[in-house]
Short mmCIF file of C-alpha atoms in Angstrom, two decimals:
data_model
loop_
_atom_site.label_atom_id
_atom_site.label_comp_id
_atom_site.label_asym_id
_atom_site.label_seq_id
_atom_site.Cartn_x
_atom_site.Cartn_y
_atom_site.Cartn_z
CA MET A 1 21.28 10.47 -2.46
CA THR A 2 17.83 10.73 -4.20
CA LEU A 3 17.60 7.25 -4.55
CA PHE A 4 17.32 6.46 -1.12
CA ASN A 5 14.82 9.79 -0.48
CA THR A 6 11.87 7.04 0.40
CA ALA A 7 10.59 7.88 3.21
CA ARG A 8 11.56 10.70 6.43
CA ILE A 9 12.76 7.91 9.00
CA LEU A 10 14.96 6.29 6.19
CA ARG A 11 16.63 9.82 5.46
CA GLN A 12 17.75 10.58 9.55
CA GLU A 13 19.44 7.39 10.31
CA PRO A 14 20.84 7.30 13.62
CA VAL A 15 24.52 7.98 13.99
CA ALA A 16 26.65 4.82 14.43
CA GLY A 17 26.34 4.08 18.29
CA GLU A 18 24.10 7.07 19.44
CA ILE A 19 20.63 5.98 21.10
CA PRO A 20 18.22 8.28 19.91
CA PRO A 21 15.66 9.54 22.66
CA ALA A 22 12.52 8.11 23.40
CA LYS A 23 10.53 11.07 21.18
CA SER A 24 12.60 10.23 18.63
CA LEU A 25 12.10 6.24 18.46
CA LEU A 26 8.48 6.98 18.83
CA ARG A 27 8.31 9.13 15.99
CA ASP A 28 10.28 6.93 13.65
CA THR A 29 8.02 3.99 14.48
CA VAL A 30 4.66 5.88 14.04
CA GLN A 31 6.21 7.14 10.71
CA VAL A 32 6.70 4.02 9.42
CA ALA A 33 3.91 1.91 11.07
CA TRP A 34 0.82 4.95 10.68
CA PRO A 35 0.62 3.74 6.92
CA SER A 36 0.44 0.07 7.24
CA ILE A 37 -1.91 0.24 10.18
CA ILE A 38 -4.34 2.17 8.15
CA GLU A 39 -3.85 0.05 4.92
CA SER A 40 -4.14 -3.20 6.96
CA PHE A 41 -7.41 -2.00 8.94
CA LEU A 42 -8.61 -0.61 5.82
CA VAL A 43 -8.46 -3.85 4.32
CA ALA A 44 -10.16 -5.32 7.12
CA LEU A 45 -13.12 -2.84 7.01
CA VAL A 46 -13.42 -3.79 3.35
CA GLY A 47 -13.84 -7.63 4.59
CA PHE A 48 -16.37 -6.45 7.24
CA ILE A 49 -17.95 -4.19 4.51
CA ASP A 50 -17.77 -6.97 2.19
CA THR A 51 -19.77 -9.34 4.36
CA ILE A 52 -22.10 -7.15 5.25
CA MET A 53 -23.25 -6.50 1.67
CA VAL A 54 -23.12 -10.29 0.92
CA SER A 55 -24.98 -10.68 4.32
CA VAL A 56 -28.45 -9.22 2.14
CA LEU A 57 -28.41 -12.55 0.46
CA GLY A 58 -28.72 -14.49 3.54
CA SER A 59 -26.83 -16.25 6.24
CA TYR A 60 -25.57 -19.23 3.62
CA ALA A 61 -23.95 -16.29 1.36
CA ILE A 62 -21.70 -15.29 4.68
CA ALA A 63 -21.00 -18.71 4.95
CA ALA A 64 -20.24 -19.33 1.48
CA VAL A 65 -17.85 -16.81 1.02
CA GLY A 66 -16.02 -17.69 4.47
CA LEU A 67 -15.85 -21.44 3.24
CA THR A 68 -13.50 -19.90 0.69
CA GLN A 69 -10.86 -18.22 2.64
CA GLN A 70 -8.86 -20.97 4.04
CA PRO A 71 -8.13 -22.66 0.53
CA LYS A 72 -7.30 -19.49 -1.28
CA PHE A 73 -4.95 -18.89 1.61
CA ILE A 74 -3.33 -22.35 1.35
CA GLY A 75 -3.30 -21.47 -2.84
CA ILE A 76 -0.97 -18.49 -2.07
CA ALA A 77 0.90 -19.68 0.93
CA VAL A 78 3.59 -19.67 -1.12
CA PHE A 79 3.56 -15.72 -2.07
CA MET A 80 2.90 -14.94 1.44
CA ALA A 81 6.04 -16.67 2.36
CA MET A 82 7.96 -14.94 -0.33
CA SER A 83 6.46 -11.78 0.61
CA THR A 84 7.91 -12.11 4.05
CA ALA A 85 10.97 -13.01 2.77
CA ILE A 86 11.34 -10.22 0.31
CA SER A 87 10.07 -7.80 2.92
CA ALA A 88 13.04 -9.00 5.30
CA LEU A 89 15.63 -8.83 2.64
CA VAL A 90 14.94 -5.34 1.39
CA ALA A 91 15.08 -4.15 5.06
CA ARG A 92 18.26 -5.49 5.65
CA ARG A 93 19.92 -4.36 2.18
CA ARG A 94 18.43 -1.12 3.13
CA GLY A 95 20.22 -0.86 5.81
CA GLU A 96 23.01 -2.19 3.96
CA LYS A 97 22.35 0.45 1.34
CA ASN A 98 22.86 -1.99 -1.32
CA ARG A 99 20.05 -1.55 -3.52
CA GLU A 100 21.06 -3.39 -6.49
CA SER A 101 20.79 -6.64 -4.62
CA ALA A 102 17.10 -5.38 -3.17
CA VAL A 103 15.97 -4.48 -7.02
CA GLN A 104 17.28 -7.81 -8.32
CA ILE A 105 15.49 -10.02 -5.53
CA LEU A 106 12.43 -8.58 -6.32
CA ARG A 107 12.48 -8.89 -9.91
CA MET A 108 13.16 -12.55 -9.72
CA CYS A 109 10.13 -12.90 -7.20
CA ILE A 110 8.20 -10.95 -9.90
CA LEU A 111 8.95 -13.49 -12.19
CA VAL A 112 8.36 -16.50 -10.26
CA THR A 113 5.21 -14.95 -8.69
CA VAL A 114 4.15 -14.93 -12.41
CA ILE A 115 4.82 -18.18 -13.54
CA LEU A 116 3.95 -20.24 -10.21
CA THR A 117 0.19 -18.45 -10.07
CA ALA A 118 -0.78 -19.36 -13.37
CA ILE A 119 -0.26 -22.99 -12.50
CA ILE A 120 -1.60 -22.65 -8.90
CA SER A 121 -5.11 -20.59 -10.53
CA VAL A 122 -5.59 -23.66 -13.22
CA VAL A 123 -5.40 -26.26 -10.20
CA CYS A 124 -7.92 -24.34 -8.22
CA VAL A 125 -10.50 -23.55 -10.82
CA ALA A 126 -10.18 -26.95 -12.42
CA PHE A 127 -10.78 -28.69 -8.68
CA ALA A 128 -12.74 -25.96 -6.88
CA ASP A 129 -15.80 -28.85 -6.43
CA PRO A 130 -13.61 -31.38 -4.53
CA ILE A 131 -11.49 -28.54 -2.42
CA ILE A 132 -14.79 -26.44 -1.24
CA ARG A 133 -16.80 -29.93 -0.58
CA PHE A 134 -13.44 -30.88 1.55
CA ALA A 135 -13.30 -27.61 3.03
CA GLY A 136 -16.80 -28.51 5.22
CA SER A 137 -19.53 -26.61 2.58
CA ALA A 138 -23.37 -27.85 3.24
CA GLU A 139 -25.60 -28.24 0.18
CA ASP A 140 -27.06 -24.65 1.00
CA THR A 141 -23.75 -22.91 0.36
CA HIS A 142 -21.65 -25.34 -1.89
CA GLU A 143 -22.53 -23.95 -5.36
CA ALA A 144 -22.50 -20.28 -4.17
CA ALA A 145 -18.69 -21.23 -2.52
CA VAL A 146 -17.78 -23.27 -5.31
CA GLU A 147 -18.79 -20.24 -7.84
CA TYR A 148 -16.95 -17.74 -6.08
CA PHE A 149 -13.94 -19.60 -5.11
CA GLN A 150 -13.20 -20.42 -9.04
CA VAL A 151 -13.72 -16.53 -9.88
CA ILE A 152 -11.34 -15.19 -6.91
CA MET A 153 -8.73 -18.11 -7.84
CA GLY A 154 -9.16 -17.63 -11.73
CA GLY A 155 -7.75 -13.71 -11.05
CA ILE A 156 -5.31 -14.11 -8.17
CA VAL A 157 -2.54 -13.43 -10.39
CA PHE A 158 -3.34 -9.73 -9.45
CA THR A 159 -3.69 -10.31 -6.19
CA THR A 160 0.14 -12.09 -5.85
CA VAL A 161 1.74 -9.74 -8.12
CA MET A 162 0.58 -6.78 -5.90
CA MET A 163 1.23 -8.68 -2.74
CA ILE A 164 5.18 -9.20 -4.07
CA ILE A 165 5.82 -5.64 -5.12
CA ASN A 166 4.24 -3.80 -1.56
CA ALA A 167 6.21 -6.58 0.08
CA ALA A 168 9.22 -5.26 -0.85
CA GLN A 169 8.29 -1.84 -0.29
CA ARG A 170 7.31 -2.22 2.86
CA GLY A 171 10.61 -3.60 3.28
CA ALA A 172 11.92 -0.89 2.09
CA GLY A 173 10.39 1.57 4.30
CA ASN A 174 7.76 2.83 1.80
CA THR A 175 4.51 1.86 3.51
CA LYS A 176 2.01 4.81 2.21
CA ILE A 177 2.88 3.17 -1.48
CA ALA A 178 1.28 -0.26 -0.03
CA MET A 179 -1.68 1.90 1.79
CA ARG A 180 -2.72 3.67 -1.32
CA THR A 181 -2.54 0.97 -3.74
CA ASN A 182 -4.74 -1.20 -1.23
CA ILE A 183 -7.12 1.58 -0.49
CA VAL A 184 -7.82 2.15 -3.79
CA SER A 185 -8.26 -1.25 -4.57
CA ASN A 186 -10.78 -1.76 -1.57
CA LEU A 187 -12.95 1.39 -2.95
CA VAL A 188 -13.09 -0.03 -6.01
CA ASN A 189 -13.94 -3.36 -4.83
CA ILE A 190 -16.80 -2.01 -2.70
CA VAL A 191 -18.15 0.05 -5.32
CA PHE A 192 -18.24 -2.88 -7.82
CA ASN A 193 -19.72 -5.19 -4.94
CA TYR A 194 -22.86 -2.45 -4.74
CA LEU A 195 -23.10 -2.41 -8.54
CA LEU A 196 -22.85 -6.33 -9.07
CA ILE A 197 -24.35 -8.14 -5.86
CA GLY A 198 -27.54 -6.87 -6.08
CA GLY A 199 -27.38 -5.57 -9.58
CA ASN A 200 -27.92 -1.73 -9.00
CA PHE A 201 -27.88 1.05 -11.86
CA GLY A 202 -28.22 -1.58 -15.06
CA PHE A 203 -25.60 -3.62 -14.07
CA PRO A 204 -26.60 -7.69 -13.40
CA GLU A 205 -27.62 -9.27 -10.54
CA LEU A 206 -24.71 -11.50 -9.87
CA GLY A 207 -25.01 -12.56 -6.10
CA THR A 208 -21.70 -13.95 -4.39
CA ARG A 209 -20.28 -14.21 -8.00
CA GLY A 210 -20.35 -10.54 -8.50
CA ALA A 211 -18.88 -10.17 -5.04
CA ALA A 212 -15.66 -12.29 -6.05
CA ILE A 213 -15.65 -10.39 -9.66
CA ALA A 214 -15.60 -7.20 -7.53
CA THR A 215 -12.84 -8.37 -5.68
CA VAL A 216 -10.54 -9.13 -8.45
CA ILE A 217 -11.46 -6.04 -10.40
CA GLY A 218 -10.15 -3.85 -7.79
CA SER A 219 -7.27 -6.35 -7.39
CA VAL A 220 -6.22 -5.44 -11.09
CA VAL A 221 -6.42 -2.05 -9.91
CA GLY A 222 -4.18 -2.02 -6.93
CA CYS A 223 -1.91 -4.16 -8.88
CA GLY A 224 -1.38 -1.75 -11.72
CA MET A 225 -0.64 1.03 -8.94
CA SER A 226 2.01 -1.38 -7.17
CA ILE A 227 3.66 -1.82 -10.66
CA ALA A 228 3.63 1.83 -11.29
CA SER A 229 5.24 2.47 -7.94
CA MET A 230 8.53 0.46 -9.21
CA PHE A 231 9.48 2.86 -11.89
CA SER A 232 9.35 5.83 -9.85
CA LYS A 233 13.24 7.26 -9.47
CA GLN A 234 12.24 8.15 -5.86
CA SER A 235 11.83 4.90 -4.71
CA PHE A 236 14.59 2.65 -3.04
CA VAL A 237 13.34 -0.28 -5.29
CA PHE A 238 13.52 1.74 -8.74
CA ILE A 239 12.94 -1.52 -11.17
CA ARG A 240 15.11 0.66 -14.19
CA GLY A 241 17.90 1.21 -12.12
CA VAL A 242 19.40 -2.35 -12.18
CA ARG A 243 19.73 -4.72 -14.98
CA GLY A 244 19.11 -8.53 -14.63
CA TRP A 245 16.13 -10.78 -13.46
CA ILE A 246 17.97 -12.99 -11.59
CA ALA A 247 19.86 -12.40 -8.36
CA SER A 248 22.96 -13.33 -6.80
CA ARG A 249 23.76 -16.87 -5.84
CA PHE A 250 23.78 -15.26 -2.21
CA ASP A 251 20.98 -13.67 -2.56
CA ILE A 252 18.91 -16.61 -3.74
CA ARG A 253 20.37 -18.51 -0.89
CA SER A 254 18.85 -15.77 1.45
CA LEU A 255 15.81 -15.73 0.11
CA LEU A 256 15.33 -19.39 -0.07
CA ASN A 257 16.23 -19.94 3.41
CA VAL A 258 14.31 -16.87 4.67
CA GLY A 259 11.35 -18.06 2.37
CA THR A 260 11.41 -21.95 2.51
CA SER A 261 11.14 -21.14 6.62
CA ALA A 262 8.13 -18.83 6.08
CA PHE A 263 6.32 -21.07 3.74
CA VAL A 264 6.71 -23.92 5.94
CA GLU A 265 5.17 -21.82 8.75
CA GLN A 266 2.45 -20.74 6.14
CA ILE A 267 1.07 -24.08 5.27
CA PHE A 268 1.32 -25.01 8.89
CA MET A 269 -0.48 -22.08 9.84
CA ARG A 270 -3.26 -22.75 6.87
CA ILE A 271 -3.58 -26.49 7.94
CA GLY A 272 -4.56 -25.41 11.22
CA PHE A 273 -7.07 -22.47 10.06
CA LEU A 274 -8.18 -25.34 7.32
CA LEU A 275 -9.26 -27.93 9.79
CA PHE A 276 -10.56 -25.03 12.59
CA ALA A 277 -12.87 -24.16 10.24
CA ILE A 278 -14.00 -27.50 9.33
CA THR A 279 -14.82 -27.81 12.73
CA VAL A 280 -16.84 -25.04 12.56
CA ALA A 281 -18.55 -26.14 9.46
CA ASN A 282 -20.01 -29.08 11.07
CA LEU A 283 -21.94 -27.18 13.54
CA GLY A 284 -24.52 -26.03 10.33
CA THR A 285 -24.81 -22.54 8.27
CA THR A 286 -26.22 -20.51 11.17
CA GLN A 287 -23.56 -21.57 13.42
CA TYR A 288 -20.56 -21.10 10.94
CA ALA A 289 -21.89 -18.08 9.85
CA ALA A 290 -21.79 -16.09 13.15
CA HIS A 291 -18.15 -17.56 13.09
CA GLN A 292 -17.44 -15.94 10.15
CA ILE A 293 -18.65 -12.38 11.59
CA GLY A 294 -16.49 -13.11 14.38
CA MET A 295 -13.68 -13.99 12.28
CA ASN A 296 -14.26 -10.33 10.62
CA MET A 297 -14.55 -8.60 14.34
CA MET A 298 -11.13 -10.30 14.84
CA SER A 299 -9.61 -9.49 11.66
CA LEU A 300 -10.35 -5.99 12.45
CA SER A 301 -8.21 -6.02 15.86
CA PHE A 302 -5.58 -8.15 13.79
CA SER A 303 -5.24 -5.29 11.34
CA PHE A 304 -3.35 -2.84 14.08
CA GLY A 305 -1.17 -5.61 14.95
CA ASP A 306 -0.45 -6.43 11.53
CA GLY A 307 0.76 -2.91 10.58
CA LEU A 308 2.90 -2.90 13.35
CA SER A 309 4.23 -6.13 12.64
CA VAL A 310 5.08 -4.64 9.15
CA ALA A 311 6.76 -1.62 10.92
CA SER A 312 8.82 -4.04 13.04
CA VAL A 313 10.16 -5.86 10.00
CA ALA A 314 11.26 -2.43 8.20
CA LEU A 315 12.84 -1.02 11.46
CA VAL A 316 14.48 -4.20 12.88
CA GLY A 317 15.43 -5.65 9.27
CA ARG A 318 17.26 -1.97 8.88
CA SER A 319 18.45 -1.90 12.09
CA LEU A 320 20.31 -5.00 11.99
CA GLY A 321 21.78 -4.10 8.75
CA GLN A 322 23.30 -1.14 10.12
CA GLU A 323 24.92 -3.30 13.34
CA ARG A 324 22.56 -1.69 15.74
CA ARG A 325 21.17 -4.43 17.84
CA ASP A 326 20.58 -2.04 20.17
CA LEU A 327 18.35 -0.09 18.11
CA ALA A 328 16.66 -3.04 16.96
CA LYS A 329 15.57 -3.99 20.57
CA LEU A 330 14.11 -0.41 21.03
CA TYR A 331 12.06 -0.25 18.00
CA ALA A 332 10.46 -3.88 19.05
CA ALA A 333 9.85 -2.48 22.66
CA MET A 334 8.30 0.45 20.80
CA CYS A 335 6.10 -1.72 18.53
CA GLN A 336 5.08 -3.62 21.80
CA ARG A 337 3.82 -0.59 23.84
CA LEU A 338 2.17 1.01 20.50
CA GLY A 339 0.54 -2.50 20.13
CA LEU A 340 -0.88 -2.54 23.40
CA LEU A 341 -2.52 0.97 23.35
CA CYS A 342 -4.18 -0.11 19.97
CA ALA A 343 -5.45 -3.40 22.11
CA PHE A 344 -6.99 -1.64 24.65
CA VAL A 345 -8.71 0.88 22.41
CA MET A 346 -10.37 -2.15 20.47
CA SER A 347 -11.22 -3.86 23.28
CA MET A 348 -13.31 -1.17 24.75
CA VAL A 349 -15.04 -0.62 21.37
CA PHE A 350 -15.76 -4.63 21.48
CA LEU A 351 -16.81 -4.45 25.19
CA PHE A 352 -19.55 -1.60 24.98
CA PHE A 353 -20.95 -2.13 21.46
CA GLY A 354 -19.88 -5.65 20.39
CA ARG A 355 -24.07 -6.70 20.00
CA ASN A 356 -24.36 -3.33 17.44
CA LEU A 357 -21.39 -4.45 15.85
CA PHE A 358 -23.34 -8.02 15.15
CA ALA A 359 -26.44 -6.64 14.21
CA LEU A 360 -24.85 -4.94 11.15
CA PHE A 361 -24.69 -8.29 9.37
CA SER A 362 -27.64 -9.99 11.13
CA ASN A 363 -31.11 -9.44 13.04
CA GLU A 364 -31.04 -13.42 13.31
CA PRO A 365 -31.66 -13.99 17.52
CA GLU A 366 -29.46 -17.04 17.35
CA ILE A 367 -26.59 -15.15 15.72
CA LEU A 368 -26.78 -12.40 17.99
CA ASP A 369 -26.47 -14.14 21.21
CA ILE A 370 -23.67 -15.80 19.78
CA GLY A 371 -22.24 -12.52 18.96
CA VAL A 372 -22.12 -11.37 22.39
CA MET A 373 -20.20 -14.71 23.67
CA ILE A 374 -17.72 -14.00 21.00
CA MET A 375 -17.24 -10.33 21.71
CA ARG A 376 -16.63 -10.83 25.22
CA ILE A 377 -13.92 -13.26 24.15
CA LEU A 378 -11.81 -11.37 21.72
CA CYS A 379 -12.35 -8.58 24.83
CA PHE A 380 -9.38 -10.78 26.34
CA VAL A 381 -7.86 -12.59 23.44
CA ILE A 382 -6.82 -9.17 21.66
CA TYR A 383 -4.41 -8.67 23.92
CA MET A 384 -2.33 -11.48 23.38
CA GLN A 385 -3.15 -11.39 19.44
CA ILE A 386 -1.88 -8.14 18.89
CA SER A 387 1.08 -8.78 21.35
CA GLN A 388 2.28 -11.93 19.48
CA VAL A 389 1.75 -10.49 15.90
CA VAL A 390 4.14 -7.91 16.79
CA PHE A 391 6.85 -10.52 18.60
CA PHE A 392 6.81 -12.69 15.44
CA GLY A 393 7.21 -9.33 12.90
CA CYS A 394 10.38 -8.71 15.06
CA LEU A 395 11.48 -12.03 14.60
CA ARG A 396 10.47 -12.31 10.70
CA GLY A 397 12.16 -8.88 10.39
CA ALA A 398 15.57 -10.50 12.02
CA GLY A 399 15.34 -13.58 9.64
CA ASP A 400 14.22 -16.07 12.37
CA THR A 401 11.61 -17.55 10.56
CA LYS A 402 12.72 -21.19 11.15
CA TYR A 403 11.68 -20.54 14.58
CA THR A 404 8.09 -18.76 13.72
CA ALA A 405 7.42 -21.69 11.40
CA LEU A 406 8.24 -24.33 14.63
CA ALA A 407 5.81 -22.30 16.92
CA SER A 408 3.05 -22.23 14.08
CA LEU A 409 2.95 -25.55 13.83
CA ILE A 410 2.90 -26.45 17.54
CA SER A 411 0.16 -23.61 18.09
CA VAL A 412 -1.64 -23.20 14.96
CA THR A 413 -1.70 -26.52 13.22
CA PHE A 414 -2.48 -28.54 16.53
CA ILE A 415 -3.40 -26.70 19.73
CA ARG A 416 -5.60 -24.74 17.70
CA PRO A 417 -7.80 -27.26 15.90
CA GLY A 418 -7.04 -30.30 18.31
CA LEU A 419 -8.23 -28.39 21.15
CA SER A 420 -11.31 -26.55 19.52
CA TRP A 421 -12.51 -30.12 18.32
CA LEU A 422 -12.04 -31.58 21.96
CA LEU A 423 -13.92 -28.95 23.64
CA CYS A 424 -16.36 -28.54 21.06
CA TYR A 425 -17.64 -32.00 20.40
CA PRO A 426 -16.41 -34.45 22.88
CA LEU A 427 -17.02 -31.92 25.74
CA GLY A 428 -20.34 -30.50 24.15
CA LEU A 429 -19.05 -26.67 24.04
CA GLY A 430 -20.03 -26.21 20.88
CA LEU A 431 -19.44 -23.06 19.43
CA PHE A 432 -17.82 -21.54 22.19
CA GLY A 433 -15.36 -24.34 22.84
CA VAL A 434 -14.23 -23.51 19.20
CA TRP A 435 -13.54 -19.83 20.65
CA MET A 436 -11.61 -21.11 23.39
CA GLY A 437 -9.73 -23.43 21.18
CA LEU A 438 -8.74 -20.05 19.59
CA VAL A 439 -7.98 -18.58 22.79
CA GLY A 440 -5.20 -21.88 23.57
CA ASP A 441 -3.72 -20.81 20.23
CA GLN A 442 -3.22 -17.18 21.12
CA PHE A 443 -1.65 -17.96 24.57
CA MET A 444 0.76 -20.24 23.07
CA ARG A 445 1.93 -18.05 20.32
CA PHE A 446 2.23 -15.05 22.48
CA LEU A 447 4.37 -17.43 25.22
CA LEU A 448 6.32 -18.71 22.46
CA GLY A 449 7.14 -15.41 20.98
CA TYR A 450 7.79 -13.67 24.20
CA ILE A 451 10.18 -16.62 25.18
CA ARG A 452 12.16 -16.07 22.01
CA MET A 453 12.34 -11.88 22.21
CA LYS A 454 13.83 -12.75 25.70
CA GLN A 455 16.40 -15.28 24.51
CA GLY A 456 17.76 -12.55 22.29
CA LYS A 457 19.09 -15.12 19.49
CA TRP A 458 17.03 -13.13 16.91
CA LEU A 459 19.51 -10.38 17.01
CA LYS A 460 22.35 -12.39 15.90
CA ILE A 461 21.01 -13.72 12.64
CA LYS A 462 22.48 -13.19 9.18
CA ILE A 463 20.79 -13.28 5.98
#
């Protein structure tokens, strides 16, 4: 039984047919969710701090780093999809108490990740110049963006391996492991940012390249911690406890079934986000820098939904693995309520302290004025954002990734960039139009997620 002694919630599984009281559901949800929320929030916070530290170089540096984000995420889309699939499958196998299957899936995914990352890394480094130019770089941002992108993608293998292992740990309910690795990784990142961006304590002054190197160093440390977590006998995914690096045919089919849909979803999302970013980049460096700061603010609010989404994957997947559809619905509802509470708190922070937060990045009057507009929009959109993220987490935990891929195609790939471009240029609303396009995307994803959850088809999917 020690192999399953990974988290208190996973030790105190409900008796078959028993409906736990609301306090028990809340306790279980919080126990799984809080490490993921803290992890996701700290990752977003480090991105926030990262941008502040880069901002000392000027608005061009903020824009340059921002330009690399969507090309990077397109490059690692396959691994993000794989992490979604492995988290859902490990959660389901956890409910079925099939540890051997879970470990074999993880081992195979690590092997595939290393091979694919090597190929993608070489391609991205070699073609960094045209990739960044396509992303919308200007003359004052291009060189710095290319340099940053090459360093990040050159060391991306540490990020992808850590991503896969942490996804498996989250699926097993071991959210504290992922939290610890990301906290340490990001602290290392911040320290080396300070040392390498401005050249402190005798270190070379490397500017944006120093920020990229600091990120890679942090990933190396985090990856090492993630790998070490698989060798703990207390872990459900104890890698030494099972032989073989290739999963069974059934597991491979399940992985492909969930992973392919998740990959298509990631591609749709990243294409939409890239087109959205290009629309903003064409407005100029100052506008793009202000937009990038706003997106950093949005990532802070997203982190709460993302943490609850991770919890919903583990709790819904485990419940369905136990054939407890009633529990899956109850855990989904509890995650949603906690999400709305988080949305309220963050909206109040943005409402009363929005301009002050923007002032941490820049004192340029134009950027601060844009910041007030963005923060007011975020106060409204944050409720839809967190709700839809939790909805989609529940659907992914159930293996309903085909629907989430379709929803992303409709909303992120078409509505967000299309509506943003229409409002920004033909209707002349500029950056305000871009952000209203984002509101349209969030509303559509909220609506599609709500409808699917109400239909209940996600409760009957076998993976």
